[in-house]
PDB file of C-alpha atoms in Angstrom:
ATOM      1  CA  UNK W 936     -14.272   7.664  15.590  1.00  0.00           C
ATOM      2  CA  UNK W 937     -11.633   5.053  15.658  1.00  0.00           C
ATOM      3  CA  UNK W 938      -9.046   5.115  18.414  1.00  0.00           C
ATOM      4  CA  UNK W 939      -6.151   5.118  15.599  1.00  0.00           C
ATOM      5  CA  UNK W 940      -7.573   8.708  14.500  1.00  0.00           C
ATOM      6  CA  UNK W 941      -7.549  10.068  17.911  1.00  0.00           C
ATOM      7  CA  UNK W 942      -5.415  13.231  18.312  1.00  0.00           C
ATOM      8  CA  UNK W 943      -1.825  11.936  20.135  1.00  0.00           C
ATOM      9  CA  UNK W 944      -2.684  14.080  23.307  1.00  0.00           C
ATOM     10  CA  UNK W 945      -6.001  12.810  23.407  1.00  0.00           C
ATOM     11  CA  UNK W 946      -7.048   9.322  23.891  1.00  0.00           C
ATOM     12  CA  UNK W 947      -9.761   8.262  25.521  1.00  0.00           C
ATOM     13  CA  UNK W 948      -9.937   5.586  28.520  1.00  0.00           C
ATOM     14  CA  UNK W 949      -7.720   1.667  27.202  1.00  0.00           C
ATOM     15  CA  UNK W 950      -4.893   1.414  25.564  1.00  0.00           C
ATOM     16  CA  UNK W 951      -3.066   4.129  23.653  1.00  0.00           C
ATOM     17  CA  UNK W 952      -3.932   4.536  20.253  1.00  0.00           C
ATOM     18  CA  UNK W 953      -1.142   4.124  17.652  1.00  0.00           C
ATOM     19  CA  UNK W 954       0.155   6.711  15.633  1.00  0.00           C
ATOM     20  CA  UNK W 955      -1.716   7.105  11.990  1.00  0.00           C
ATOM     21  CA  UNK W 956       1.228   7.970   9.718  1.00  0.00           C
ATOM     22  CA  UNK W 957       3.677   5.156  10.453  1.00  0.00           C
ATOM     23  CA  UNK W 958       0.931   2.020  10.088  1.00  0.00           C
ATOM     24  CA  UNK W 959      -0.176   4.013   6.853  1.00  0.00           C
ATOM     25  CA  UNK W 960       3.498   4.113   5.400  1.00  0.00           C
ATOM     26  CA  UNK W 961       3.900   0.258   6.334  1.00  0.00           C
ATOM     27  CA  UNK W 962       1.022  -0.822   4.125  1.00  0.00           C
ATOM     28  CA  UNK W 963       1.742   1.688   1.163  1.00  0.00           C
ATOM     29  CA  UNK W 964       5.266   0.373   1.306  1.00  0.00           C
ATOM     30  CA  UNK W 965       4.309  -2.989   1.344  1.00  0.00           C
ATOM     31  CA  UNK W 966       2.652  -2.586  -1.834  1.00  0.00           C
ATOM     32  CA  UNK W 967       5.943  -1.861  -3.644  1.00  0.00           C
ATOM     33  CA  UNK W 968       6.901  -5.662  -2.843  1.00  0.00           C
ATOM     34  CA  UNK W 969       3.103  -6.664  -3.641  1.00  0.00           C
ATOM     35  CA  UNK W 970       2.257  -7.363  -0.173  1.00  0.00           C
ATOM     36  CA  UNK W 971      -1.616  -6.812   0.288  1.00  0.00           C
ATOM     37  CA  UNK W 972      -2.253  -9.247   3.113  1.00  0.00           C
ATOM     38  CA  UNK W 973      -2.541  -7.554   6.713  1.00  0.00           C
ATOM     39  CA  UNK W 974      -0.757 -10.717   7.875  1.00  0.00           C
ATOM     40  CA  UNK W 975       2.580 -10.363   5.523  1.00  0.00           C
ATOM     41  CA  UNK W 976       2.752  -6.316   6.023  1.00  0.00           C
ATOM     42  CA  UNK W 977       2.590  -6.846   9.878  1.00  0.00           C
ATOM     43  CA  UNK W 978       5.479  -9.463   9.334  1.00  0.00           C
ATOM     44  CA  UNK W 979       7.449  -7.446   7.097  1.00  0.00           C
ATOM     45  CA  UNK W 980       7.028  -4.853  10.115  1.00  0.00           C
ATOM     46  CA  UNK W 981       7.664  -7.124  12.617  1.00  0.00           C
ATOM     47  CA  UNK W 982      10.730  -8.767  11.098  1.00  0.00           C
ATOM     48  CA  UNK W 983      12.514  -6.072   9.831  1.00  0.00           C
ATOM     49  CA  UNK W 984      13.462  -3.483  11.649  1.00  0.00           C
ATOM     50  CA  UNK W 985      14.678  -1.297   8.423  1.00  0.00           C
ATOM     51  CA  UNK W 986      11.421  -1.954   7.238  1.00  0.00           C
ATOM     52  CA  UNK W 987       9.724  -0.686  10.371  1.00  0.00           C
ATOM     53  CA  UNK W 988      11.957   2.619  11.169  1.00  0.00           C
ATOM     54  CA  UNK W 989      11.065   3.676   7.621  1.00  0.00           C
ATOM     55  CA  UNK W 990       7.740   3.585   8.482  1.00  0.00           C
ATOM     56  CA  UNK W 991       8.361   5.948  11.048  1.00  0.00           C
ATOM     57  CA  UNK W 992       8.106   3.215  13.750  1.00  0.00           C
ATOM     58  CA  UNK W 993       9.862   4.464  17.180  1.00  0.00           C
ATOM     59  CA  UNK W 994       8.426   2.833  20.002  1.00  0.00           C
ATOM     60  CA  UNK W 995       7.061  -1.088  20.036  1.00  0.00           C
ATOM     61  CA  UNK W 996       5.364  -2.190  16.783  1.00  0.00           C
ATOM     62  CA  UNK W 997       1.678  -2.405  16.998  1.00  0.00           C
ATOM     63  CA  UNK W 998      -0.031  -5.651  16.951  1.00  0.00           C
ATOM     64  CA  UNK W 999      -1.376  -7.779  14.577  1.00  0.00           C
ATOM     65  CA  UNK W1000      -4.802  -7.098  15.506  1.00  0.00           C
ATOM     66  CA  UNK W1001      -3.979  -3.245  15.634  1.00  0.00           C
ATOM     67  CA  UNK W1002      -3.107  -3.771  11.837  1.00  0.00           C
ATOM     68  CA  UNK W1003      -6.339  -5.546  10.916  1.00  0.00           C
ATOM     69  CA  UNK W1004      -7.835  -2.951  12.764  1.00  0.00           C
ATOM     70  CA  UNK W1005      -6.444  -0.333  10.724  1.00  0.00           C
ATOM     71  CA  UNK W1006      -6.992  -2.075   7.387  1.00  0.00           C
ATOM     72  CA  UNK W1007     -10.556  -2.557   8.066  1.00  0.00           C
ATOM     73  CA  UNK W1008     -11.254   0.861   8.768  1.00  0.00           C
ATOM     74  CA  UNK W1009      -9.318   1.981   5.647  1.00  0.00           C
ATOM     75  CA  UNK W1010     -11.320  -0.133   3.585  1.00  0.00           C
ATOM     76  CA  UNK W1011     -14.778   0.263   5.232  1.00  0.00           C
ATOM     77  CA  UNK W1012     -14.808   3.908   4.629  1.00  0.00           C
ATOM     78  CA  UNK W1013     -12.643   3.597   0.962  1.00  0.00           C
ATOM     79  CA  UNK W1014      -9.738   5.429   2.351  1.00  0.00           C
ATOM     80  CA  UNK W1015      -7.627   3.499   0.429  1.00  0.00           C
ATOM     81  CA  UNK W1016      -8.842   4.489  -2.669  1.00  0.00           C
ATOM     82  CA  UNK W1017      -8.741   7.723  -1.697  1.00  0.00           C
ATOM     83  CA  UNK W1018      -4.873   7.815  -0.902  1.00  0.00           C
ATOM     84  CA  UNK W1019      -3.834   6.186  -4.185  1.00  0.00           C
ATOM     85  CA  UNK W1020      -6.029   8.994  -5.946  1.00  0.00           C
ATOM     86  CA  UNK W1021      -3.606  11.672  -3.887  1.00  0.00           C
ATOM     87  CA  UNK W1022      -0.735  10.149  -5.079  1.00  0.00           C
ATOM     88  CA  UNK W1023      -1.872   9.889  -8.534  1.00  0.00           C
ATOM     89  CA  UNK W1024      -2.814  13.499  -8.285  1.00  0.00           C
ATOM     90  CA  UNK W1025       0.968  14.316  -6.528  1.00  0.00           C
ATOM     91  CA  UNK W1026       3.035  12.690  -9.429  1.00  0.00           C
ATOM     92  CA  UNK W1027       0.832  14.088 -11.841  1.00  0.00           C
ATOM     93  CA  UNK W1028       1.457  17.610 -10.551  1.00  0.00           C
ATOM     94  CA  UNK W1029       5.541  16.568  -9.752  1.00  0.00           C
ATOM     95  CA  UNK W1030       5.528  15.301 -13.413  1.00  0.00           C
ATOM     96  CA  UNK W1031       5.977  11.887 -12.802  1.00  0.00           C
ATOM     97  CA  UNK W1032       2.814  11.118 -14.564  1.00  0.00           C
ATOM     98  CA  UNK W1033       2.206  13.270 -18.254  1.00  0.00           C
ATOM     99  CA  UNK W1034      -0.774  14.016 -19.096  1.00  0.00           C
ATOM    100  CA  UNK W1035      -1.870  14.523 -22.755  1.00  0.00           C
ATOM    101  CA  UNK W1036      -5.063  17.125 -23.152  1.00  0.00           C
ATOM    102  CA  UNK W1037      -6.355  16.497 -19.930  1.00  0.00           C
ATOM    103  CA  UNK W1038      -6.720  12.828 -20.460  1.00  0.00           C
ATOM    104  CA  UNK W1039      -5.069  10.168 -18.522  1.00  0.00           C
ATOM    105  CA  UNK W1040      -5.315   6.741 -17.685  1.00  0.00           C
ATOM    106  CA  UNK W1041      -2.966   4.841 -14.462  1.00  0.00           C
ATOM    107  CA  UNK W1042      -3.727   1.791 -13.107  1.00  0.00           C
ATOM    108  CA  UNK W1043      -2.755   1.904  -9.317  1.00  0.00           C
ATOM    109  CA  UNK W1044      -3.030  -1.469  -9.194  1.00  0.00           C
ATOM    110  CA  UNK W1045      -0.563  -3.888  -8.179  1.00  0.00           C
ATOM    111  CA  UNK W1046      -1.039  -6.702 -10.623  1.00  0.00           C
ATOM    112  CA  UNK W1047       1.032  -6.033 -13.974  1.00  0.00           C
ATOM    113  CA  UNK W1048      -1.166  -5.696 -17.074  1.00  0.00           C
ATOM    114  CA  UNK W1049      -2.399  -8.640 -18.993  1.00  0.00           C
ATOM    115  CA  UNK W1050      -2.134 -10.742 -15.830  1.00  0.00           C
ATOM    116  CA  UNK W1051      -3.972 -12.810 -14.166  1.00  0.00           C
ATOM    117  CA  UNK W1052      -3.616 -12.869 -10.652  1.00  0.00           C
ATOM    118  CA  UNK W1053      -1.660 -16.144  -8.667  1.00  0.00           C
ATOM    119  CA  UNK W1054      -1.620 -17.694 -12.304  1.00  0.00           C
ATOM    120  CA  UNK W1055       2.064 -18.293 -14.216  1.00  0.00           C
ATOM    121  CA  UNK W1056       1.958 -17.265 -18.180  1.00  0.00           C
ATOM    122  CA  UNK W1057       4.359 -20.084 -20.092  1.00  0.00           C
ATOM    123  CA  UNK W1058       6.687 -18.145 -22.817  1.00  0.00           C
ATOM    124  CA  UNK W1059       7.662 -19.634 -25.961  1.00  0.00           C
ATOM    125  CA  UNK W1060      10.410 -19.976 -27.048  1.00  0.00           C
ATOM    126  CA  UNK W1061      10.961 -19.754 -30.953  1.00  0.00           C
ATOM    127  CA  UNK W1062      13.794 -21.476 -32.642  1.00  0.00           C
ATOM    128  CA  UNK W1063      14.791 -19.411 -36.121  1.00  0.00           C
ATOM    129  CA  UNK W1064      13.396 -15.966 -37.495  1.00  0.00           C
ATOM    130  CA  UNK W1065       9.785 -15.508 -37.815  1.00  0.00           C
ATOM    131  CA  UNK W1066       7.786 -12.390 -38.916  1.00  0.00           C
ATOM    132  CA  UNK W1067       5.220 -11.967 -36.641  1.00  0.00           C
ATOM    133  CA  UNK W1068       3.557  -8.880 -38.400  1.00  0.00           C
TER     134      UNK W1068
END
C-alpha cells in the first residue's frame, strides 16, 4: 500500500503522507483546462493559490515528485478510469447526462470530437451562398 492511501493517523516511519482528496481534486480540475501533464497540474498548484485552496490544499503543497507519485499509482492500478466512470454514473443519476432506453454513449475524454490531438484544423471560409445538402 502506497503511503498516499495511508489512514491520516497512521503513517508509517518517513515523511508524512499527503492527504488523498486534495491531490485527487487538483488533477480532476486540471482536466477542465486540459491539463494532463503531472508537470503543468503541479504548476497550476503551485502557482495559484486559488487553484490550490480549491483543491482542498491547507498546509504546504506537495512536491512534484509526490504528484508523479500519485499519478503513477492512479494509472498503474486504472484508478483513473475508474473515477471518470463514478462521475459518469453521478451525472447520470443527477440528470446531467439522459439516458434513452438504457443506452448511452459519453466520451470522458478531453480531446473534442473529430480532433486530432496537438494538430490545428484550417476553416474555410466561403464567399457567397452555397447549398451544401
Amino acid at each position: 500500500m502506497s503511503p498516499l492511501f495511508f489512514p491520516l493517523d497512521f503513517f508509517p516511519a518517513g515523511r508524512k503522507p499527503h492527504p488523498f482528496m486534495p491531490v485527487f481534486r487538483a488533477f480532476e480540475l486540471a482536466l477542465f483546462n486540459i491539463e494532463v501533464m503531472v508537470e503543468s497540474v503541479y504548476l497550476q498548484v503551485k502557482s495559484n493559490p486559488l487553484f490550490a485552496a480549491m483543491c482542498g490544499f491547507t498546509e504546504k503543497i506537495p512536491s512534484y515528485r509526490s504528484f508523479a507519485r500519485f499519478d503513477q499509482i492512479m494509472a498503474t492500478n486504472d484508478l483513473w478510469e475508474k473515477a471518470r466512470l463514478l462521475v459518469v454514473e453521478y451525472n447520470k443519476g443527477e440528470g446531467v447526462v439522459e439516458t434513452v432506453e438504457e443506452a448511452a454513449a459519453v466520451d470522458t475524454s478531453h480531446i473534442e470530437a473529430e480532433a486530432t490531438l496537438n494538430k490545428t484544423r484550417k476553416t474555410v471560409s466561403f464567399e457567397g451562398d452555397y447549398d451544401c445538402l
